[in-house]
mmCIF file of C-alpha atoms and ligand atoms in Angstrom:
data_model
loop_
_atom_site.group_PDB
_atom_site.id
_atom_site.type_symbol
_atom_site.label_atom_id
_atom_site.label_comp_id
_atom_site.label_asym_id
_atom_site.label_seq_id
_atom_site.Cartn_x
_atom_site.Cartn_y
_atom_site.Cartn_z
ATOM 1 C CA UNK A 1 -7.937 6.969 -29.385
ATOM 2 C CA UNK A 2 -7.717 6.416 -25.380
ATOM 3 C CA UNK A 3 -5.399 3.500 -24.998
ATOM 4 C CA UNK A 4 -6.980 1.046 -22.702
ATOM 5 C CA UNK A 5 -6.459 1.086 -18.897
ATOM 6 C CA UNK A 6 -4.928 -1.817 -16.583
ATOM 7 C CA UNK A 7 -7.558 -3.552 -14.379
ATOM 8 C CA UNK A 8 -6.466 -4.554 -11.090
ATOM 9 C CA UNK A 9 -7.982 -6.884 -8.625
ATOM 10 C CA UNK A 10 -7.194 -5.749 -5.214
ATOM 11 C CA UNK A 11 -8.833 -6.782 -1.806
ATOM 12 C CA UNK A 12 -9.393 -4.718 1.506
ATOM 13 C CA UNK A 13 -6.229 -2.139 1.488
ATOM 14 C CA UNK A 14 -6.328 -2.558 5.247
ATOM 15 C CA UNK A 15 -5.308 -6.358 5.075
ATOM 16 C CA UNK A 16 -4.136 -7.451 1.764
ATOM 17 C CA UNK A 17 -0.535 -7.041 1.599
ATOM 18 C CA UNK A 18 -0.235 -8.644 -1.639
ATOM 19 C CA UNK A 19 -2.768 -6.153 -3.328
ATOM 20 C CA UNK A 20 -0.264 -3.099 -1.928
ATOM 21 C CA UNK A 21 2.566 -4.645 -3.739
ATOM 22 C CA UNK A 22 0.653 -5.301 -7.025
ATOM 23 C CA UNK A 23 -0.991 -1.187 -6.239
ATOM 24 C CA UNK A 24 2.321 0.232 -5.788
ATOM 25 C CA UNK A 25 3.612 -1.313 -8.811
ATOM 26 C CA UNK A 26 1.322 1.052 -10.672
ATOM 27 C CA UNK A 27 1.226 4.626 -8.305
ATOM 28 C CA UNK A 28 4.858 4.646 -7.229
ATOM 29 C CA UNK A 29 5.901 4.097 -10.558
ATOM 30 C CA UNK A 30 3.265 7.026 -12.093
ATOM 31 C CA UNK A 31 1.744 4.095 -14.311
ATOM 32 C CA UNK A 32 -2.090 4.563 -14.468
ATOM 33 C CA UNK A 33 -4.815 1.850 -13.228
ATOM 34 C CA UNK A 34 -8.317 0.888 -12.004
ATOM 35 C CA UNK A 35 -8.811 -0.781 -9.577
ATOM 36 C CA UNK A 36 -11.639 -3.291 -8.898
ATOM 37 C CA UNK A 37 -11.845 -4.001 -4.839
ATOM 38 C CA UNK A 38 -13.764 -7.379 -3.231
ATOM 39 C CA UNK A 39 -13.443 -8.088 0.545
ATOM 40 C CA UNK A 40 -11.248 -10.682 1.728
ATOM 41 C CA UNK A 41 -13.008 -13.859 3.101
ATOM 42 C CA UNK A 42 -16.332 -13.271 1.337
ATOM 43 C CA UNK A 43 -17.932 -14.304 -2.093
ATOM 44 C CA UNK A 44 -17.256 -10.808 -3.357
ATOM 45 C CA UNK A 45 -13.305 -12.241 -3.985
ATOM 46 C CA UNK A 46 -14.182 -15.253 -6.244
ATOM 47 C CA UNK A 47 -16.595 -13.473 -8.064
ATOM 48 C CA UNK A 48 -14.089 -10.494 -8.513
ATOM 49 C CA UNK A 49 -11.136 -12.951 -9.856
ATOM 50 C CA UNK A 50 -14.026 -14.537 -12.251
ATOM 51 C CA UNK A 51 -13.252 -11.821 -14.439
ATOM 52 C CA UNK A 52 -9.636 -12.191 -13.710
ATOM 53 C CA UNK A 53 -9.101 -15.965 -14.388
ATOM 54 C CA UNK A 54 -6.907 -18.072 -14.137
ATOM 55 C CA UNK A 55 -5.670 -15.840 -11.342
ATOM 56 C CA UNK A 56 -6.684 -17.288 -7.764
ATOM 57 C CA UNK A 57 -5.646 -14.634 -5.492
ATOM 58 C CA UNK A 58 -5.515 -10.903 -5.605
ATOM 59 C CA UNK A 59 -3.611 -9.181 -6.846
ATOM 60 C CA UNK A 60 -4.542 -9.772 -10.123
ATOM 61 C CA UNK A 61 -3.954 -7.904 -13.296
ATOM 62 C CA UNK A 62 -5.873 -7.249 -16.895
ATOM 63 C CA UNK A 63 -3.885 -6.450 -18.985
ATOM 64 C CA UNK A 64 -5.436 -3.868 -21.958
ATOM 65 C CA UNK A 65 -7.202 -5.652 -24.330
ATOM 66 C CA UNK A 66 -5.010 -8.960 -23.146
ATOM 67 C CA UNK A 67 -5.144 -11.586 -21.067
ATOM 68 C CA UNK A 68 -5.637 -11.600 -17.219
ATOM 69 C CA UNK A 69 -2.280 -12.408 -14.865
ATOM 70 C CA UNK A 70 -2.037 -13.047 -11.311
ATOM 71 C CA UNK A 71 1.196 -13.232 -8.865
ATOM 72 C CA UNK A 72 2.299 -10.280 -7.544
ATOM 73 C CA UNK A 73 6.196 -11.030 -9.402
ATOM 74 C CA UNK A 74 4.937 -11.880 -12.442
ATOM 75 C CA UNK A 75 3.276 -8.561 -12.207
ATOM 76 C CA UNK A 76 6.477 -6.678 -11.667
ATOM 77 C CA UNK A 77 8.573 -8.067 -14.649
ATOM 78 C CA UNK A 78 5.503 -7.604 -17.188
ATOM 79 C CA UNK A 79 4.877 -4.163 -16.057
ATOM 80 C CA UNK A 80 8.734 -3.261 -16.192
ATOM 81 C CA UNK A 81 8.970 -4.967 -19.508
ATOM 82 C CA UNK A 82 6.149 -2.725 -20.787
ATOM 83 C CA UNK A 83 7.076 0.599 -18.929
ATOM 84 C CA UNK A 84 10.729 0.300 -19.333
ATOM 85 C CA UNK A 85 11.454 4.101 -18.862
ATOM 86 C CA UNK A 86 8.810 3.894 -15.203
ATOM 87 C CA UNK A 87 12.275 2.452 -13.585
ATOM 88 C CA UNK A 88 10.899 -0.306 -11.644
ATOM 89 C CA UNK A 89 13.808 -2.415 -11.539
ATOM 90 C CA UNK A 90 17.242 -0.519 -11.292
ATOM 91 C CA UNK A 91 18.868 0.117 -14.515
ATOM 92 C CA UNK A 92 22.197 -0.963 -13.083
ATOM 93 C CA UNK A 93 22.781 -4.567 -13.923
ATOM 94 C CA UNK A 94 24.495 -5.606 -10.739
ATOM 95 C CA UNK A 95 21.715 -3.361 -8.372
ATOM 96 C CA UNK A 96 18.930 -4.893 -10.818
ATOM 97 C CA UNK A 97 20.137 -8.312 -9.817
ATOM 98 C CA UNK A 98 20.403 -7.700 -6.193
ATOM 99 C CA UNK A 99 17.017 -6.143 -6.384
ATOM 100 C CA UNK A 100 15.040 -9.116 -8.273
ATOM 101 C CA UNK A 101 16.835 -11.327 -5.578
ATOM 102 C CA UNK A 102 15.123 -8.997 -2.567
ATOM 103 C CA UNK A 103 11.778 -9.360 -4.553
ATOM 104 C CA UNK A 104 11.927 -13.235 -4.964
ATOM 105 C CA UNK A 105 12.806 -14.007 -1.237
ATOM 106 C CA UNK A 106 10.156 -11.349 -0.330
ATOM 107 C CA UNK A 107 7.889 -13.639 -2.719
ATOM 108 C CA UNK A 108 8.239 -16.828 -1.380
ATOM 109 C CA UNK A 109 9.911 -16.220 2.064
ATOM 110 C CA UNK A 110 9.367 -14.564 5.603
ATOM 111 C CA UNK A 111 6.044 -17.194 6.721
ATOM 112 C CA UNK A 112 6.804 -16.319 9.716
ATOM 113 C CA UNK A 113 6.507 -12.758 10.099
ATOM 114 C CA UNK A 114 3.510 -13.100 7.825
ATOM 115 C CA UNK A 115 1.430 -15.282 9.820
ATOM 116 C CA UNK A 116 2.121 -13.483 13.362
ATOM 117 C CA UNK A 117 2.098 -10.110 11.837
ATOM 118 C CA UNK A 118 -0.702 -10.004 9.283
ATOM 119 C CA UNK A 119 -0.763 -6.891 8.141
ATOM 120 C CA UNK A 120 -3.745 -4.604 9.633
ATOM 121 C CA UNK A 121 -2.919 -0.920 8.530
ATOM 122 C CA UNK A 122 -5.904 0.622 10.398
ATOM 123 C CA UNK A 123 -4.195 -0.007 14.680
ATOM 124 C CA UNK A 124 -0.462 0.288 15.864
ATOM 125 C CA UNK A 125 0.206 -1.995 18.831
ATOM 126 C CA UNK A 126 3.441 -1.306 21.616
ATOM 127 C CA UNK A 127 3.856 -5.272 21.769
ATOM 128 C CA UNK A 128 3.197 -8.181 19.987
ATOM 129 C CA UNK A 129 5.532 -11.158 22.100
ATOM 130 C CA UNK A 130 6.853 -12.186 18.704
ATOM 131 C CA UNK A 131 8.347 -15.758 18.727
ATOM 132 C CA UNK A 132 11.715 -17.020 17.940
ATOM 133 C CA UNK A 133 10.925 -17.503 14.541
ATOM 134 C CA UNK A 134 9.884 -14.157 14.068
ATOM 135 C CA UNK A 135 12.860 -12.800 15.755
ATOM 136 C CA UNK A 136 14.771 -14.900 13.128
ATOM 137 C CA UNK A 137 12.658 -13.444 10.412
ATOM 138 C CA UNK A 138 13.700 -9.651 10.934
ATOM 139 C CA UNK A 139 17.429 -10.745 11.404
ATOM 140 C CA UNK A 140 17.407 -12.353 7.671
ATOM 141 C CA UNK A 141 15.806 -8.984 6.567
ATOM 142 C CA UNK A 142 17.860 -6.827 8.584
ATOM 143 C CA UNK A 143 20.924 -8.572 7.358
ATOM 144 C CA UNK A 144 19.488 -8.786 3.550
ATOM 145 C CA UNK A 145 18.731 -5.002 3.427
ATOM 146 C CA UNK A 146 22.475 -4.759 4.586
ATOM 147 C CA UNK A 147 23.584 -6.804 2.237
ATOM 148 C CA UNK A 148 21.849 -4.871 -0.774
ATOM 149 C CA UNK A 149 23.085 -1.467 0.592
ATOM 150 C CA UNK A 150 26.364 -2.611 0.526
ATOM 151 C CA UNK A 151 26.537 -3.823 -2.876
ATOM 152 C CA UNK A 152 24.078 -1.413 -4.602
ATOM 153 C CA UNK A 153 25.983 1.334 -2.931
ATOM 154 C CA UNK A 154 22.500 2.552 -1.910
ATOM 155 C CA UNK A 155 22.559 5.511 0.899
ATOM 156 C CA UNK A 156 19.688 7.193 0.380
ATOM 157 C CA UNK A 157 15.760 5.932 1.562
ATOM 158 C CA UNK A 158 15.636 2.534 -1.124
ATOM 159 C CA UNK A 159 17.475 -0.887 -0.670
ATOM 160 C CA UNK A 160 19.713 -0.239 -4.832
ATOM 161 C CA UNK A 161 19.070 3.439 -5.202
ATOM 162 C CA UNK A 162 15.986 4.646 -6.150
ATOM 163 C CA UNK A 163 12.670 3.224 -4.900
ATOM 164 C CA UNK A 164 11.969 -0.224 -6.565
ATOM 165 C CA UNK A 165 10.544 -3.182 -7.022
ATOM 166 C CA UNK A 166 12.612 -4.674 -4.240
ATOM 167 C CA UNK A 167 11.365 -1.740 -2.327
ATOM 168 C CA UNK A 168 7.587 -1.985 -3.104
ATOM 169 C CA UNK A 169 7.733 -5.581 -2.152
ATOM 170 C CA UNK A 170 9.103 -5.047 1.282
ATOM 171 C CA UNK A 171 6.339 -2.029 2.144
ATOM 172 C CA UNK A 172 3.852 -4.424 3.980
ATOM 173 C CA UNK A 173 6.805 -6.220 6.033
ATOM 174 C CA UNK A 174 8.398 -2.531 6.980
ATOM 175 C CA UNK A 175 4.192 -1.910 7.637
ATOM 176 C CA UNK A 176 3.879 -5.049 9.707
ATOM 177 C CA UNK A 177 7.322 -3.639 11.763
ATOM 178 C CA UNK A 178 5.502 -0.190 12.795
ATOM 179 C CA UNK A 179 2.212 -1.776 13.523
ATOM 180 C CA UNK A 180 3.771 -4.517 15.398
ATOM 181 C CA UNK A 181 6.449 -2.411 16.825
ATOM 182 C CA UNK A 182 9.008 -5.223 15.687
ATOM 183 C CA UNK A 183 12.442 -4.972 17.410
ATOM 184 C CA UNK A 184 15.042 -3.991 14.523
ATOM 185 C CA UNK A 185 18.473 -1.894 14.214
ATOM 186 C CA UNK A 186 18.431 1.606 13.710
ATOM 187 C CA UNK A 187 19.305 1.027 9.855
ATOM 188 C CA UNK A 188 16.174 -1.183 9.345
ATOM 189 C CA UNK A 189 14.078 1.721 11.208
ATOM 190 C CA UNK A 190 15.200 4.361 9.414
ATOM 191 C CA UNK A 191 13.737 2.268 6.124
ATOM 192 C CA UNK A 192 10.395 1.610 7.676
ATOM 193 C CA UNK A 193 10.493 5.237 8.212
ATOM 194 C CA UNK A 194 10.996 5.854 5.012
ATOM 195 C CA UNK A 195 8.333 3.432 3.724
ATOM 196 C CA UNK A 196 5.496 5.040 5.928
ATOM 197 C CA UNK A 197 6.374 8.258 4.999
ATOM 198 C CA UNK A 198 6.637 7.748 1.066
ATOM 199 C CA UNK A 199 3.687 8.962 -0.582
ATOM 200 C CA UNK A 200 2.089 6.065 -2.328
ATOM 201 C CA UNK A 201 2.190 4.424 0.908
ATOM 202 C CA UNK A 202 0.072 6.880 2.492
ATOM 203 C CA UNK A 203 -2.531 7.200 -0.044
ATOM 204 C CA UNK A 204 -2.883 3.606 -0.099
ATOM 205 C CA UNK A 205 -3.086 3.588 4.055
ATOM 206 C CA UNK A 206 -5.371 6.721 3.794
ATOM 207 C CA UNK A 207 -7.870 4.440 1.701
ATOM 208 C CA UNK A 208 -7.317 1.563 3.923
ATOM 209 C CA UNK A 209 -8.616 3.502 6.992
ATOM 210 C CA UNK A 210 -11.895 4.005 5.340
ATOM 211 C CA UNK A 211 -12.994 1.395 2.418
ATOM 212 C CA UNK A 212 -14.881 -0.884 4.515
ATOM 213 C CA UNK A 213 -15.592 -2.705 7.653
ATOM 214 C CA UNK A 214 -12.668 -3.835 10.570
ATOM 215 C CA UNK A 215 -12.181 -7.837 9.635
ATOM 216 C CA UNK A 216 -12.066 -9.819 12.906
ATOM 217 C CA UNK A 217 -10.043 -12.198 11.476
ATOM 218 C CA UNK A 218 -7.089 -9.348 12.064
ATOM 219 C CA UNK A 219 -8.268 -8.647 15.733
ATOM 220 C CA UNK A 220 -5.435 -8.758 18.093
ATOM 221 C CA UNK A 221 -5.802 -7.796 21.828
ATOM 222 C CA UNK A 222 -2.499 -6.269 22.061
ATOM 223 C CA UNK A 223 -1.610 -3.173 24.025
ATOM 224 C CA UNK A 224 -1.944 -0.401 22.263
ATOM 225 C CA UNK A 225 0.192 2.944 20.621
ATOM 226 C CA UNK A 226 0.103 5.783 18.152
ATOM 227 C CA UNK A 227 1.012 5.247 14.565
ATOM 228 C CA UNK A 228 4.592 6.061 13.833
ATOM 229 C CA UNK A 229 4.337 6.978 10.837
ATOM 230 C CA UNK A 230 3.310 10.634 9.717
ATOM 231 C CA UNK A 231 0.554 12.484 11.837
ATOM 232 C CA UNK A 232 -2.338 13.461 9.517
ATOM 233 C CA UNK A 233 -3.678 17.258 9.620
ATOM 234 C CA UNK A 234 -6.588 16.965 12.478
ATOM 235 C CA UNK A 235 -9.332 16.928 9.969
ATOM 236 C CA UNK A 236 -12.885 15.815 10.502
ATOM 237 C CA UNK A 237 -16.765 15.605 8.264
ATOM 238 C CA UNK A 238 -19.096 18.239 8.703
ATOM 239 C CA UNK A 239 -22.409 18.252 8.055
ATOM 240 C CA UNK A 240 -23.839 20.317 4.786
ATOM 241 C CA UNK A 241 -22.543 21.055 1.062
ATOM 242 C CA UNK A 242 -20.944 24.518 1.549
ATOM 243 C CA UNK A 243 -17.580 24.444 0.498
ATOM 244 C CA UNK A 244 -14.552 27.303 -0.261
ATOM 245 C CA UNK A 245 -14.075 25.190 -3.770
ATOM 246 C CA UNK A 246 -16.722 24.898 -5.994
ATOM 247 C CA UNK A 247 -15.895 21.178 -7.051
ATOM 248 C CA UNK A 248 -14.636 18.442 -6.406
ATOM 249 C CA UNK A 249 -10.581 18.273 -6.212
ATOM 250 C CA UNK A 250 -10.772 14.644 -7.928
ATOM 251 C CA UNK A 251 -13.365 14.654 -10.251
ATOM 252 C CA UNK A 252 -14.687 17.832 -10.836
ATOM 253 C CA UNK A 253 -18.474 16.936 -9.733
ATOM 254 C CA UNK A 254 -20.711 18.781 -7.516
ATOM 255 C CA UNK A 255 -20.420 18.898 -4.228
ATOM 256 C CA UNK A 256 -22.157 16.520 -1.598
ATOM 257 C CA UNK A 257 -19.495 15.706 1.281
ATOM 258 C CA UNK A 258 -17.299 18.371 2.874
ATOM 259 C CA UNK A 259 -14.385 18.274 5.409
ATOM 260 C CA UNK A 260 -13.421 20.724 8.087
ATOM 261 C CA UNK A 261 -9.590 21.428 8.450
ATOM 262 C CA UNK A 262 -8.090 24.460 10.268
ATOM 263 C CA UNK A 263 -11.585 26.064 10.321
ATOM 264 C CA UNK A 264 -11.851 25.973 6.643
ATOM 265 C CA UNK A 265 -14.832 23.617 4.756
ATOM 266 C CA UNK A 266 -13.769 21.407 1.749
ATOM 267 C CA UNK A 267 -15.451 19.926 -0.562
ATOM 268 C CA UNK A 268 -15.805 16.574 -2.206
ATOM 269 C CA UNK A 269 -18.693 14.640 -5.159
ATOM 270 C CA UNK A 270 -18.893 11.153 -2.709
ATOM 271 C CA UNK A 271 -17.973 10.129 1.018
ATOM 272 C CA UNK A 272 -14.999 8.019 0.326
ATOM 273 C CA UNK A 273 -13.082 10.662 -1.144
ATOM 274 C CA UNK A 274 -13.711 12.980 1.548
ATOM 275 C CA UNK A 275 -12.776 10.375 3.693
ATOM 276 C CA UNK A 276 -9.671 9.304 2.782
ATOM 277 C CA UNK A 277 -8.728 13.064 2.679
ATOM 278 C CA UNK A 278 -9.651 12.970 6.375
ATOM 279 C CA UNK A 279 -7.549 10.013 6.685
ATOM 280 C CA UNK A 280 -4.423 11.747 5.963
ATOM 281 C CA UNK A 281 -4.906 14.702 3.776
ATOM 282 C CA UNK A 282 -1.380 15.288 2.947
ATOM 283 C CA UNK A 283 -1.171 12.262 0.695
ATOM 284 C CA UNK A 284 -3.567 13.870 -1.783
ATOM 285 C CA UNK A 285 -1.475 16.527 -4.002
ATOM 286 C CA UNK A 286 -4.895 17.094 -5.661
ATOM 287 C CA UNK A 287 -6.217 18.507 -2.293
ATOM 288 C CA UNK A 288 -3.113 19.921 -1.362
ATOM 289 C CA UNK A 289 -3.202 21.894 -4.590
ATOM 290 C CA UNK A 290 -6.432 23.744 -2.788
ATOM 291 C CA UNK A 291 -5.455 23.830 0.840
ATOM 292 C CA UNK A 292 -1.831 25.241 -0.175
ATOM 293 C CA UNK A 293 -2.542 26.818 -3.390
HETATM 294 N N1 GSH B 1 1.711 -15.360 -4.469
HETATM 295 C C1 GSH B 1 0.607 -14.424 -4.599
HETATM 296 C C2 GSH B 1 -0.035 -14.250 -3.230
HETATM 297 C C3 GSH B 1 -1.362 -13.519 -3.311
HETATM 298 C C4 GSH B 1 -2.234 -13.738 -2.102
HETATM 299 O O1 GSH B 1 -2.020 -14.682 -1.280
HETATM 300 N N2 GSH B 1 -3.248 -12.876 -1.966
HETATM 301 C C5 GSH B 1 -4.221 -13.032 -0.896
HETATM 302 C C6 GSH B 1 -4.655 -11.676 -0.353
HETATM 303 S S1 GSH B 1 -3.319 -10.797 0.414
HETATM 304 C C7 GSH B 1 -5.486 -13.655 -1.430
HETATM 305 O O2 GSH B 1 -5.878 -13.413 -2.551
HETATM 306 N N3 GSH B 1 -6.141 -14.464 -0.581
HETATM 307 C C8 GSH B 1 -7.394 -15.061 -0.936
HETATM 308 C C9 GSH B 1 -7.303 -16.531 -1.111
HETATM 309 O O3 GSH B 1 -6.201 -17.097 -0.996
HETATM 310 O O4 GSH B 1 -8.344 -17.125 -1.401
HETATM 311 C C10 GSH B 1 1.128 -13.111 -5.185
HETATM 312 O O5 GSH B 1 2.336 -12.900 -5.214
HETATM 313 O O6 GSH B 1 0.344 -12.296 -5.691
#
């Protein structure tokens, strides 16, 4: 017998910071789910969460064969009480405290940032004039990441040790930091670094870039800059079905959408997968595994 997957709401993965937290709760941690995507500000969200009730707001989780939950917290403690080898808190009691501290401010804190900075993962702007009250923002998290370094003992990439829930729930603000081009200290950049670079992160960006239209309700006429984050291999779509692999990486289907990347043609069964390879094709291992073999 299969056992039953998780079903989770999400909205656009440009824009909807709260649907990367609940997201990464499941691919960072190596915990499969499907996903079920509306777009933000139209009908397709309320008739999503109908099947999702009593949540209100993406994300928003089925559990198998169980009821539906929303709230990206309560999220994180039923999926850690279910997965408890998946490590999504620390197993340290002290960095496990620290870390469902991070996640709770994270929760209900930081308006500020969040309303000037809403998160757009598709541009990268050089300025954004942020106000006072942003400023005051990214001292509270520069000093809170401090703070959990020095009593986790962390050194490496994560806030308590290994990537977290703590962690997870920051990945839109350290996001909102490179996009906005936020002024922090060197420590605090170094963990946006880290975030950008970490491989859920990318896949989920890689999707962004391509599942559906720009909302103008994210417009901003700020200057412009490149995305600090990794560069994606310069690959683009070709025209045609003739590919070096006979299938699709990802499903296994026929070909009908193909890529061009160092001169070589790769295959895919349907255009968002190809594009989201295009997007940044080193976030797919299952692509890699055929570029690289
Ligand atoms: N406290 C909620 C916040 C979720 C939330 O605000 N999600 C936004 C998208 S990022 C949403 O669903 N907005 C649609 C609406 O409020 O109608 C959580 O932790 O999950």
């Amino acid at each position: 017998m299969t056992t039953p997957a998780y079903s989770l709401a999400i909205g656009d993965r440009a824009y909807s910071s709260w649907s990367l937290r609940g997201w990464l709760l499941f691919d960072a941690f190596g915990i499969p789910v499907q996903t079920r995507i509306a777009r933000l500000y139209t009908d397709e969200l309320p008739t999503l969460l109908q099947d999702f009730l009593p949540a209100r707001t993406v994300p928003a989780l089925r559990l198998p064969n169980g009821p539906a939950i929303g709230e990206s917290l309560a999220i994180a403690e039923e999926l850690a009480s279910r997965h408890p080898a998946a490590g999504l808190w620390p197993a340290d009691p002290d960095a496990r405290a620290v870390a469902r501290m991070l996640a709770a401010e994270m929760h209900a804190g930081f308006t500020a940032l969040r309303s000037h900075c809403p998160m757009n993962l598709r541009v990268s702007y050089a300025d954004c004039a942020p106000p006072p009250a942003v400023l005051d923002d990214l001292d509270r998290l520069g000093a809170l990441w401090a703070w959990a370094r020095a009593e986790t003992g962390a050194t490496g990439d994560w806030l308590c040790g290994d990537y977290s829930v703590a962690d997870a729930f920051f990945a839109p603000v350290a996001s909102r930091i490179a996009t906005y081009n936020l002024p922090v200290g060197a420590a605090a950049a170094a963990y946006v670094a880290a975030h950008l670079a970490h491989p859920s992160f990318r896949r989920w960006r890689a999707m962004g870039m391509v599942d559906g239209p720009d909302q103008d309700f994210y417009r901003r006429d700020y200057p412009r800059r490149d995305w600090p984050g990794p560069a994606p291999l310069p690959a683009r779509a070709v025209e045609g079905t003739a590919a070096e692999n006979p299938a699709c990486p990802y499903s296994g289907q026929p070909v009908t959408h193909v890529l061009e990347l160092d001169g070589r043609r790769f295959g895919f069964c349907n255009a968002f997968c190809r594009d989201k390879t295009i997007a940044d094709p080193e976030a797919w291992p299952k692509f890699i595994a055929i570029y690289r073999p």
